[in-house]
């Protein structure tokens, strides 16, 4: 009921007024349907002050604006786009929508007619949307039997930019791409050609990373340091290509997940997947990638943030704690005694991964100048970390996240400092209570766990600005 009231309050005043004239008790889905149709009718009538009749969802009367628009995945009813945009608005998200790049003319050029129709519809609704074209173009041949080379893809993006500029409302809209797949040989060649011919057209370069394929069936695979290190290797490849053509161009991770093709059942939505997720956030930040887009929130595949009843899963809680405590400014970490002396021909891969940021300025529990450290312990034994230098004698707040229950790394619930994390109700998060560690105390990380540590009142110069 609270969610319905919240949605009503977010509507335009004239739509709320029309809804108030109807006594029908509506579910949330029915309310969204009704409000969208009212909005469409009011727009069509110049937002008239007259009360308009809209058939309730249960009737078979025709629904206005039941035209279809085209996205990366095919035709989308306009009303579904309305729902999607309203959801993003309600959640405080910015919508990035991908056009279908596989609609082609006989000469293999992109057919933009459906895209233009969508742009005109969205502009008429004043939807604040950013845009992409296609998804993993380097894989079109294997997936759908079509081939789009880098030169043609660059022309397609240039055409889309021109199209956006022709629609006044989107003349300054952001365009991202090419959303290439993991940077193996074909993807790197495509990205290089694209950047050469259209690097200036996009506002940020997007690409995707998956740690493994969906055939993985063992939780132990999520703990392999060699696997976690692949992200650093691939970021290095992408940045090298981008900077060779457009130095300083923003690079985004346009899609990331533990495993390709929707993830792995009973693994990708468990505590174990959190090691890969936190590693992704830490490594991306260290390399200056400030936007990470995740696959997916719910429904498709297994890499979910919430279950079928919309209860948060482990990665949701990791993300929430991360957003509450971790700010965008990255700090260098120097760890003594972590690296063993490498043997000839052998690379030492760390099972204790430590990242440091300025604490989020949005967290009013901590003053500017505080530092947040987050640690991934992949060891099967407890590890002790002693803060040194100016950090040594400062009070530390611990947020230790461990699996809840008897399923271990397969757990789909998380405990914070020993207490299970649960929503208070449909709209209220639990209080994230830290455990205070006295000044000078050694941090003890249990085996195979994730922890966040806020060093209070350190007044770090880099974090005061």
CSV table of C-alpha atoms in Angstrom, one decimal:
chain,number,residue,atom,x,y,z
A,1,UNK,CA,0.0,0.0,0.0
A,2,UNK,CA,2.9,2.4,0.8
A,3,UNK,CA,4.4,1.7,-2.6
A,4,UNK,CA,1.1,2.6,-4.3
A,5,UNK,CA,0.9,5.8,-2.3
A,6,UNK,CA,4.5,6.7,-3.2
A,7,UNK,CA,3.8,6.1,-6.9
A,8,UNK,CA,0.7,8.2,-6.8
A,9,UNK,CA,2.7,11.1,-5.3
A,10,UNK,CA,5.2,10.9,-8.1
A,11,UNK,CA,2.6,11.5,-10.8
A,12,UNK,CA,1.8,14.7,-12.5
A,13,UNK,CA,-0.8,16.8,-10.7
A,14,UNK,CA,-3.4,16.5,-13.6
A,15,UNK,CA,-3.0,12.7,-13.7
A,16,UNK,CA,-3.5,12.5,-9.9
A,17,UNK,CA,-6.6,14.6,-10.3
A,18,UNK,CA,-8.0,12.3,-12.9
A,19,UNK,CA,-7.2,9.3,-10.8
A,20,UNK,CA,-8.9,10.9,-7.8
A,21,UNK,CA,-12.2,10.9,-9.8
A,22,UNK,CA,-12.2,7.1,-10.0
A,23,UNK,CA,-13.2,5.0,-7.0
A,24,UNK,CA,-11.8,1.8,-8.5
A,25,UNK,CA,-9.3,0.0,-6.1
A,26,UNK,CA,-6.3,-0.8,-8.3
A,27,UNK,CA,-3.3,-2.9,-7.8
A,28,UNK,CA,0.1,-1.3,-8.5
A,29,UNK,CA,0.3,-2.8,-12.0
A,30,UNK,CA,-3.2,-1.6,-12.8
A,31,UNK,CA,-2.5,1.8,-11.3
A,32,UNK,CA,0.6,2.2,-13.6
A,33,UNK,CA,-1.5,1.1,-16.6
A,34,UNK,CA,-4.2,3.6,-15.7
A,35,UNK,CA,-1.8,6.5,-15.1
A,36,UNK,CA,0.0,5.9,-18.4
A,37,UNK,CA,-3.2,5.9,-20.4
A,38,UNK,CA,-4.4,9.0,-18.6
A,39,UNK,CA,-1.1,10.7,-19.3
A,40,UNK,CA,-1.4,9.7,-23.0
A,41,UNK,CA,-4.9,11.0,-23.3
A,42,UNK,CA,-4.2,14.2,-21.5
A,43,UNK,CA,-1.3,14.8,-23.8
A,44,UNK,CA,-3.4,14.1,-26.9
A,45,UNK,CA,-6.1,16.5,-25.7
A,46,UNK,CA,-3.6,19.2,-24.8
A,47,UNK,CA,-3.8,18.3,-21.1
A,48,UNK,CA,-7.4,19.4,-20.9
A,49,UNK,CA,-9.0,20.3,-17.6
A,50,UNK,CA,-12.0,18.1,-18.4
A,51,UNK,CA,-12.4,14.7,-16.7
A,52,UNK,CA,-11.6,12.0,-19.3
A,53,UNK,CA,-13.0,8.6,-19.3
A,54,UNK,CA,-10.4,5.8,-19.5
A,55,UNK,CA,-11.7,2.2,-19.6
A,56,UNK,CA,-10.4,0.2,-16.6
A,57,UNK,CA,-7.7,-2.4,-17.3
A,58,UNK,CA,-10.2,-5.2,-17.2
A,59,UNK,CA,-12.2,-4.0,-20.2
A,60,UNK,CA,-11.4,-4.9,-23.8
A,61,UNK,CA,-11.7,-1.3,-25.1
A,62,UNK,CA,-8.8,-0.2,-27.3
A,63,UNK,CA,-5.8,1.5,-25.6
A,64,UNK,CA,-4.4,4.7,-27.0
A,65,UNK,CA,-0.8,4.7,-28.3
A,66,UNK,CA,-0.5,1.0,-28.6
A,67,UNK,CA,2.1,1.5,-31.3
A,68,UNK,CA,5.4,-0.2,-31.1
A,69,UNK,CA,8.9,1.1,-30.9
A,70,UNK,CA,12.2,-0.6,-31.6
A,71,UNK,CA,15.0,-1.4,-29.1
A,72,UNK,CA,18.1,-3.5,-29.2
A,73,UNK,CA,16.0,-6.6,-28.5
A,74,UNK,CA,13.3,-5.9,-31.0
A,75,UNK,CA,9.8,-4.4,-31.0
A,76,UNK,CA,8.6,-2.9,-27.8
A,77,UNK,CA,5.0,-1.6,-27.2
A,78,UNK,CA,5.1,2.1,-26.5
A,79,UNK,CA,3.2,1.4,-23.2
A,80,UNK,CA,6.0,-0.9,-22.1
A,81,UNK,CA,8.5,1.9,-22.8
A,82,UNK,CA,6.3,4.2,-20.6
A,83,UNK,CA,6.4,1.6,-17.8
A,84,UNK,CA,10.2,1.2,-18.2
A,85,UNK,CA,10.8,4.9,-18.0
A,86,UNK,CA,8.4,5.4,-15.1
A,87,UNK,CA,10.2,2.6,-13.2
A,88,UNK,CA,13.6,4.3,-13.8
A,89,UNK,CA,12.2,7.6,-12.7
A,90,UNK,CA,10.7,6.2,-9.6
A,91,UNK,CA,13.9,4.4,-8.7
A,92,UNK,CA,16.1,7.4,-9.3
A,93,UNK,CA,17.9,5.7,-12.3
A,94,UNK,CA,18.9,7.1,-15.6
A,95,UNK,CA,17.7,5.1,-18.6
A,96,UNK,CA,20.2,4.1,-21.3
A,97,UNK,CA,18.3,2.5,-24.2
A,98,UNK,CA,19.8,0.4,-27.0
A,99,UNK,CA,18.5,0.5,-30.6
A,100,UNK,CA,18.3,-2.6,-32.6
A,101,UNK,CA,21.5,-2.7,-34.8
A,102,UNK,CA,20.4,-5.7,-36.8
A,103,UNK,CA,17.8,-3.9,-38.8
A,104,UNK,CA,19.8,-3.5,-42.1
A,105,UNK,CA,19.2,-2.1,-45.6
A,106,UNK,CA,20.2,-4.2,-48.6
A,107,UNK,CA,23.6,-2.4,-48.7
A,108,UNK,CA,24.2,-3.5,-45.1
A,109,UNK,CA,23.8,0.0,-43.7
A,110,UNK,CA,21.7,0.5,-40.6
A,111,UNK,CA,18.0,1.1,-41.1
A,112,UNK,CA,17.2,3.9,-38.8
A,113,UNK,CA,13.5,4.4,-39.6
A,114,UNK,CA,12.3,2.6,-36.4
A,115,UNK,CA,14.8,4.4,-34.3
A,116,UNK,CA,13.6,7.8,-35.6
A,117,UNK,CA,10.0,6.8,-34.7
A,118,UNK,CA,11.1,5.9,-31.1
A,119,UNK,CA,13.0,9.2,-30.8
A,120,UNK,CA,10.0,11.2,-31.8
A,121,UNK,CA,7.8,9.3,-29.4
A,122,UNK,CA,10.2,9.7,-26.5
A,123,UNK,CA,10.9,13.3,-27.3
A,124,UNK,CA,7.1,14.0,-27.3
A,125,UNK,CA,7.0,12.5,-23.8
A,126,UNK,CA,10.1,14.5,-22.8
A,127,UNK,CA,11.9,11.3,-21.6
A,128,UNK,CA,15.5,12.0,-20.5
A,129,UNK,CA,17.2,9.0,-22.1
A,130,UNK,CA,20.7,8.2,-23.3
A,131,UNK,CA,21.3,5.9,-26.2
A,132,UNK,CA,23.3,2.9,-27.5
A,133,UNK,CA,23.3,1.0,-30.7
A,134,UNK,CA,23.3,-2.8,-30.6
A,135,UNK,CA,25.0,-5.3,-28.2
A,136,UNK,CA,28.3,-7.2,-28.7
A,137,UNK,CA,28.6,-6.4,-32.4
A,138,UNK,CA,31.7,-8.6,-32.7
A,139,UNK,CA,29.4,-11.6,-32.0
A,140,UNK,CA,26.7,-11.0,-34.6
A,141,UNK,CA,28.0,-13.6,-37.0
A,142,UNK,CA,27.9,-16.4,-34.4
A,143,UNK,CA,24.7,-15.3,-32.8
A,144,UNK,CA,22.5,-14.3,-35.8
A,145,UNK,CA,24.6,-15.0,-38.9
A,146,UNK,CA,25.1,-11.3,-39.7
A,147,UNK,CA,28.4,-9.5,-39.9
A,148,UNK,CA,29.0,-5.8,-39.2
A,149,UNK,CA,32.6,-4.7,-39.5
A,150,UNK,CA,34.2,-1.8,-37.7
A,151,UNK,CA,33.9,0.6,-40.6
A,152,UNK,CA,30.2,0.0,-41.0
A,153,UNK,CA,29.6,0.2,-37.3
A,154,UNK,CA,31.4,3.5,-37.2
A,155,UNK,CA,29.1,4.8,-40.0
A,156,UNK,CA,26.1,3.5,-38.1
A,157,UNK,CA,27.0,5.4,-35.0
A,158,UNK,CA,27.7,8.6,-36.9
A,159,UNK,CA,24.3,8.2,-38.5
A,160,UNK,CA,22.7,7.8,-35.1
A,161,UNK,CA,24.5,10.9,-33.8
A,162,UNK,CA,23.1,12.9,-36.7
A,163,UNK,CA,19.7,11.4,-36.0
A,164,UNK,CA,19.8,12.5,-32.4
A,165,UNK,CA,20.8,16.0,-33.5
A,166,UNK,CA,17.9,16.2,-35.9
A,167,UNK,CA,15.5,15.7,-32.9
A,168,UNK,CA,15.7,18.9,-31.0
A,169,UNK,CA,15.0,17.4,-27.6
A,170,UNK,CA,17.9,14.9,-28.0
A,171,UNK,CA,20.3,17.1,-29.8
A,172,UNK,CA,22.6,17.0,-26.8
A,173,UNK,CA,21.7,13.5,-25.6
A,174,UNK,CA,24.5,11.2,-24.6
A,175,UNK,CA,25.5,8.3,-26.9
A,176,UNK,CA,27.5,5.3,-25.7
A,177,UNK,CA,29.1,2.4,-27.6
A,178,UNK,CA,30.1,0.2,-29.3
A,179,UNK,CA,29.3,-2.1,-26.3
A,180,UNK,CA,31.8,-4.7,-27.6
A,181,UNK,CA,32.2,-8.1,-26.1
A,182,UNK,CA,35.2,-9.2,-24.0
A,183,UNK,CA,38.4,-7.9,-25.6
A,184,UNK,CA,39.6,-11.0,-27.4
A,185,UNK,CA,41.1,-10.8,-30.9
A,186,UNK,CA,37.9,-10.0,-32.9
A,187,UNK,CA,36.5,-7.6,-30.4
A,188,UNK,CA,39.8,-5.7,-30.1
A,189,UNK,CA,40.1,-5.4,-33.9
A,190,UNK,CA,36.5,-4.1,-34.1
A,191,UNK,CA,37.1,-1.7,-31.2
A,192,UNK,CA,40.3,-0.4,-32.8
A,193,UNK,CA,38.5,0.3,-36.2
A,194,UNK,CA,35.5,1.8,-34.4
A,195,UNK,CA,37.7,4.2,-32.4
A,196,UNK,CA,39.6,5.2,-35.5
A,197,UNK,CA,36.5,6.2,-37.4
A,198,UNK,CA,33.9,7.1,-34.7
A,199,UNK,CA,35.8,7.6,-31.4
A,200,UNK,CA,34.7,11.3,-31.3
A,201,UNK,CA,31.0,10.4,-31.9
A,202,UNK,CA,30.4,8.6,-28.5
A,203,UNK,CA,30.5,10.2,-25.1
A,204,UNK,CA,31.9,7.1,-23.5
A,205,UNK,CA,33.3,3.8,-24.9
A,206,UNK,CA,31.5,0.7,-23.6
A,207,UNK,CA,32.5,-2.9,-23.5
A,208,UNK,CA,31.6,-6.0,-21.6
A,209,UNK,CA,33.4,-8.4,-19.3
A,210,UNK,CA,32.4,-11.9,-18.1
A,211,UNK,CA,34.7,-13.9,-15.8
A,212,UNK,CA,33.8,-17.3,-17.1
A,213,UNK,CA,31.3,-19.2,-19.3
A,214,UNK,CA,28.0,-20.6,-17.9
A,215,UNK,CA,29.3,-24.2,-17.8
A,216,UNK,CA,31.0,-23.5,-14.5
A,217,UNK,CA,29.4,-25.7,-11.8
A,218,UNK,CA,31.8,-25.4,-8.8
A,219,UNK,CA,31.9,-22.7,-6.2
A,220,UNK,CA,35.7,-23.0,-6.0
A,221,UNK,CA,35.9,-21.4,-9.5
A,222,UNK,CA,34.6,-18.2,-8.0
A,223,UNK,CA,37.7,-18.1,-5.7
A,224,UNK,CA,40.4,-18.4,-8.3
A,225,UNK,CA,42.7,-15.4,-8.2
A,226,UNK,CA,43.7,-16.1,-11.8
A,227,UNK,CA,40.1,-15.6,-12.8
A,228,UNK,CA,39.8,-12.3,-10.8
A,229,UNK,CA,42.9,-11.0,-12.5
A,230,UNK,CA,41.5,-11.3,-16.0
A,231,UNK,CA,39.6,-8.1,-15.5
A,232,UNK,CA,42.8,-6.1,-15.0
A,233,UNK,CA,44.3,-7.7,-18.1
A,234,UNK,CA,41.2,-6.9,-20.2
A,235,UNK,CA,40.9,-3.3,-18.9
A,236,UNK,CA,44.5,-2.8,-19.9
A,237,UNK,CA,43.8,-4.0,-23.5
A,238,UNK,CA,40.7,-1.7,-23.9
A,239,UNK,CA,42.4,1.4,-22.5
A,240,UNK,CA,45.4,0.9,-24.8
A,241,UNK,CA,43.1,0.9,-27.8
A,242,UNK,CA,41.0,3.8,-26.7
A,243,UNK,CA,43.9,6.0,-25.6
A,244,UNK,CA,45.7,5.4,-28.9
A,245,UNK,CA,42.8,7.1,-30.8
A,246,UNK,CA,41.1,9.3,-28.2
A,247,UNK,CA,43.3,10.0,-25.2
A,248,UNK,CA,41.2,10.7,-22.1
A,249,UNK,CA,38.0,9.4,-23.5
A,250,UNK,CA,35.8,7.9,-20.8
A,251,UNK,CA,35.6,4.1,-20.7
A,252,UNK,CA,32.6,2.3,-19.1
A,253,UNK,CA,32.1,-1.3,-18.3
A,254,UNK,CA,28.8,-1.6,-20.3
A,255,UNK,CA,28.0,-5.0,-19.0
A,256,UNK,CA,29.5,-7.3,-16.4
A,257,UNK,CA,28.6,-10.6,-14.7
A,258,UNK,CA,30.2,-13.7,-13.2
A,259,UNK,CA,29.4,-15.8,-16.2
A,260,UNK,CA,28.4,-15.3,-19.8
A,261,UNK,CA,24.9,-16.2,-21.1
A,262,UNK,CA,23.0,-15.2,-18.0
A,263,UNK,CA,25.3,-16.7,-15.4
A,264,UNK,CA,25.2,-20.1,-13.6
A,265,UNK,CA,22.3,-21.5,-11.7
A,266,UNK,CA,22.7,-21.7,-7.9
A,267,UNK,CA,26.1,-19.8,-8.1
A,268,UNK,CA,25.7,-16.5,-9.8
A,269,UNK,CA,23.2,-15.2,-7.2
A,270,UNK,CA,25.0,-16.5,-4.1
A,271,UNK,CA,27.5,-15.1,-1.6
A,272,UNK,CA,30.4,-16.5,-3.7
A,273,UNK,CA,29.5,-14.3,-6.6
A,274,UNK,CA,30.2,-11.3,-4.4
A,275,UNK,CA,33.9,-11.9,-4.6
A,276,UNK,CA,33.8,-11.2,-8.4
A,277,UNK,CA,31.4,-8.3,-8.0
A,278,UNK,CA,33.5,-6.5,-5.3
A,279,UNK,CA,36.6,-7.2,-7.3
A,280,UNK,CA,35.0,-5.7,-10.4
A,281,UNK,CA,34.1,-2.5,-8.5
A,282,UNK,CA,37.6,-2.2,-6.9
A,283,UNK,CA,39.6,-2.9,-10.1
A,284,UNK,CA,37.4,-0.7,-12.3
A,285,UNK,CA,37.8,2.2,-9.9
A,286,UNK,CA,41.6,1.8,-9.8
A,287,UNK,CA,41.8,2.1,-13.6
A,288,UNK,CA,39.6,5.2,-13.7
A,289,UNK,CA,36.4,3.4,-14.9
A,290,UNK,CA,33.7,5.3,-13.0
A,291,UNK,CA,30.6,3.6,-14.4
A,292,UNK,CA,29.9,-0.2,-14.2
A,293,UNK,CA,26.6,-1.5,-15.7
A,294,UNK,CA,25.6,-4.8,-14.4
A,295,UNK,CA,23.8,-7.8,-15.9
A,296,UNK,CA,21.1,-8.1,-14.5
A,297,UNK,CA,18.7,-6.9,-11.8
A,298,UNK,CA,16.1,-9.7,-12.0
A,299,UNK,CA,14.2,-12.0,-14.3
A,300,UNK,CA,16.8,-12.8,-17.0
A,301,UNK,CA,19.4,-15.5,-16.2
A,302,UNK,CA,20.8,-16.1,-12.7
A,303,UNK,CA,22.9,-13.0,-12.0
A,304,UNK,CA,20.2,-11.4,-9.9
A,305,UNK,CA,20.2,-8.6,-7.3
A,306,UNK,CA,16.7,-9.7,-6.0
A,307,UNK,CA,14.8,-13.0,-5.9
A,308,UNK,CA,11.4,-13.7,-7.4
A,309,UNK,CA,9.8,-12.0,-4.4
A,310,UNK,CA,12.0,-9.0,-4.7
A,311,UNK,CA,14.0,-9.9,-1.6
A,312,UNK,CA,17.6,-8.7,-1.8
A,313,UNK,CA,20.2,-11.3,-2.7
A,314,UNK,CA,23.9,-11.1,-1.6
A,315,UNK,CA,25.1,-8.8,-4.4
A,316,UNK,CA,22.3,-6.3,-3.5
A,317,UNK,CA,23.6,-6.0,0.1
A,318,UNK,CA,27.2,-5.7,-1.1
A,319,UNK,CA,26.2,-3.0,-3.5
A,320,UNK,CA,24.2,-1.2,-0.8
A,321,UNK,CA,27.1,-1.2,1.7
A,322,UNK,CA,29.5,-0.1,-1.1
A,323,UNK,CA,27.3,2.8,-2.1
A,324,UNK,CA,26.8,3.9,1.5
A,325,UNK,CA,30.5,3.8,2.5
A,326,UNK,CA,32.7,4.2,-0.7
A,327,UNK,CA,33.2,7.5,-2.4
A,328,UNK,CA,34.5,8.0,-6.0
A,329,UNK,CA,38.0,9.1,-5.0
A,330,UNK,CA,40.5,6.2,-5.1
A,331,UNK,CA,43.5,6.0,-2.8
A,332,UNK,CA,46.7,4.1,-3.3
A,333,UNK,CA,47.2,1.1,-1.0
A,334,UNK,CA,50.6,-0.1,0.1
A,335,UNK,CA,50.7,-3.5,1.9
A,336,UNK,CA,53.8,-4.8,3.6
A,337,UNK,CA,54.3,-8.6,3.9
A,338,UNK,CA,51.5,-9.5,1.4
A,339,UNK,CA,53.6,-10.5,-1.6
A,340,UNK,CA,55.7,-13.6,-1.5
A,341,UNK,CA,59.0,-13.6,-3.4
A,342,UNK,CA,58.1,-14.9,-6.9
A,343,UNK,CA,59.8,-17.9,-8.3
A,344,UNK,CA,61.2,-17.8,-11.9
A,345,UNK,CA,58.3,-18.0,-14.4
A,346,UNK,CA,55.6,-17.8,-11.7
A,347,UNK,CA,53.2,-15.0,-11.1
A,348,UNK,CA,52.1,-14.4,-7.5
A,349,UNK,CA,48.4,-13.7,-7.3
A,350,UNK,CA,47.0,-12.2,-4.1
A,351,UNK,CA,44.2,-13.9,-2.3
A,352,UNK,CA,43.9,-10.9,0.0
A,353,UNK,CA,42.7,-7.9,-2.0
A,354,UNK,CA,42.6,-4.5,-0.4
A,355,UNK,CA,41.1,-1.3,-1.9
A,356,UNK,CA,40.9,2.2,-0.4
A,357,UNK,CA,38.7,5.2,-1.2
A,358,UNK,CA,37.6,8.3,0.5
A,359,UNK,CA,34.4,7.7,2.4
A,360,UNK,CA,31.3,8.7,0.6
A,361,UNK,CA,30.5,12.4,1.2
A,362,UNK,CA,26.8,11.4,1.2
A,363,UNK,CA,27.2,9.4,4.4
A,364,UNK,CA,26.5,11.9,7.1
A,365,UNK,CA,27.7,9.5,9.8
A,366,UNK,CA,31.3,10.3,8.8
A,367,UNK,CA,33.0,13.7,8.4
A,368,UNK,CA,35.0,14.6,5.3
A,369,UNK,CA,38.5,13.2,5.5
A,370,UNK,CA,37.5,9.7,6.5
A,371,UNK,CA,38.8,6.7,4.6
A,372,UNK,CA,37.0,3.5,3.6
A,373,UNK,CA,39.0,0.3,3.1
A,374,UNK,CA,37.3,-2.8,1.7
A,375,UNK,CA,38.9,-6.2,1.8
A,376,UNK,CA,38.3,-9.5,0.0
A,377,UNK,CA,39.8,-12.5,1.8
A,378,UNK,CA,39.9,-15.5,-0.5
A,379,UNK,CA,42.1,-17.5,1.9
A,380,UNK,CA,40.7,-20.5,3.6
A,381,UNK,CA,42.1,-19.2,6.9
A,382,UNK,CA,41.7,-16.1,9.0
A,383,UNK,CA,44.0,-13.2,8.0
A,384,UNK,CA,45.1,-10.3,10.2
A,385,UNK,CA,45.7,-6.8,8.9
A,386,UNK,CA,47.4,-4.1,11.0
A,387,UNK,CA,46.9,-0.5,10.0
A,388,UNK,CA,50.2,1.4,10.0
A,389,UNK,CA,51.4,5.0,9.9
A,390,UNK,CA,48.8,7.7,10.4
A,391,UNK,CA,46.1,5.0,10.4
A,392,UNK,CA,47.5,3.1,13.3
A,393,UNK,CA,45.8,4.8,16.3
A,394,UNK,CA,42.5,5.7,14.8
A,395,UNK,CA,39.0,4.3,15.6
A,396,UNK,CA,37.7,1.9,13.0
A,397,UNK,CA,34.1,1.0,12.1
A,398,UNK,CA,33.8,-2.5,10.8
A,399,UNK,CA,31.2,-3.8,8.4
A,400,UNK,CA,31.9,-7.5,8.1
A,401,UNK,CA,29.7,-9.3,5.6
A,402,UNK,CA,29.5,-13.1,5.9
A,403,UNK,CA,27.2,-15.8,4.6
A,404,UNK,CA,24.1,-16.4,6.7
A,405,UNK,CA,23.0,-19.9,7.5
A,406,UNK,CA,24.4,-23.4,6.8
A,407,UNK,CA,24.9,-23.1,3.1
A,408,UNK,CA,28.3,-21.3,3.3
A,409,UNK,CA,29.4,-19.7,0.1
A,410,UNK,CA,26.2,-21.0,-1.6
A,411,UNK,CA,24.1,-18.8,0.8
A,412,UNK,CA,21.6,-16.4,-0.6
A,413,UNK,CA,21.4,-14.4,2.6
A,414,UNK,CA,24.0,-12.2,4.2
A,415,UNK,CA,24.8,-11.2,7.8
A,416,UNK,CA,26.4,-7.9,8.8
A,417,UNK,CA,28.5,-8.1,11.9
A,418,UNK,CA,26.6,-11.3,12.9
A,419,UNK,CA,23.1,-10.0,12.2
A,420,UNK,CA,21.1,-11.2,9.2
A,421,UNK,CA,20.3,-8.4,6.8
A,422,UNK,CA,16.5,-8.1,6.1
A,423,UNK,CA,14.3,-5.4,4.7
A,424,UNK,CA,12.2,-3.8,7.5
A,425,UNK,CA,9.3,-3.5,5.0
A,426,UNK,CA,9.0,-3.1,1.2
A,427,UNK,CA,10.5,0.4,1.3
A,428,UNK,CA,12.8,0.5,4.4
A,429,UNK,CA,16.4,-0.7,4.6
A,430,UNK,CA,17.7,-2.1,7.8
A,431,UNK,CA,20.1,0.1,9.8
A,432,UNK,CA,23.6,-0.8,8.8
A,433,UNK,CA,25.2,-0.9,12.2
A,434,UNK,CA,29.0,-0.9,12.4
A,435,UNK,CA,31.1,-2.7,15.0
A,436,UNK,CA,33.6,-0.3,16.6
A,437,UNK,CA,37.2,-1.5,16.7
A,438,UNK,CA,39.3,0.3,19.3
A,439,UNK,CA,42.3,2.3,18.1
A,440,UNK,CA,45.3,0.2,17.3
A,441,UNK,CA,43.4,-3.1,17.2
A,442,UNK,CA,44.3,-5.6,14.4
A,443,UNK,CA,41.7,-6.3,11.8
A,444,UNK,CA,40.9,-10.0,11.7
A,445,UNK,CA,39.3,-11.2,8.5
A,446,UNK,CA,37.6,-14.6,8.7
A,447,UNK,CA,38.3,-17.0,5.8
A,448,UNK,CA,36.5,-16.3,2.5
A,449,UNK,CA,34.7,-13.1,3.6
A,450,UNK,CA,34.3,-9.5,2.6
A,451,UNK,CA,34.7,-6.5,4.9
A,452,UNK,CA,34.4,-2.7,4.8
A,453,UNK,CA,36.4,-0.6,7.3
A,454,UNK,CA,35.9,3.1,7.9
A,455,UNK,CA,38.7,4.9,9.5
A,456,UNK,CA,37.1,7.8,11.3
A,457,UNK,CA,38.3,11.3,11.8
A,458,UNK,CA,41.7,10.8,10.1
A,459,UNK,CA,41.3,14.1,8.3
A,460,UNK,CA,43.0,12.8,5.2
A,461,UNK,CA,44.0,15.7,2.9
A,462,UNK,CA,42.9,13.9,-0.3
A,463,UNK,CA,39.5,13.3,1.2
A,464,UNK,CA,38.8,16.8,2.5
A,465,UNK,CA,38.4,18.4,-0.9
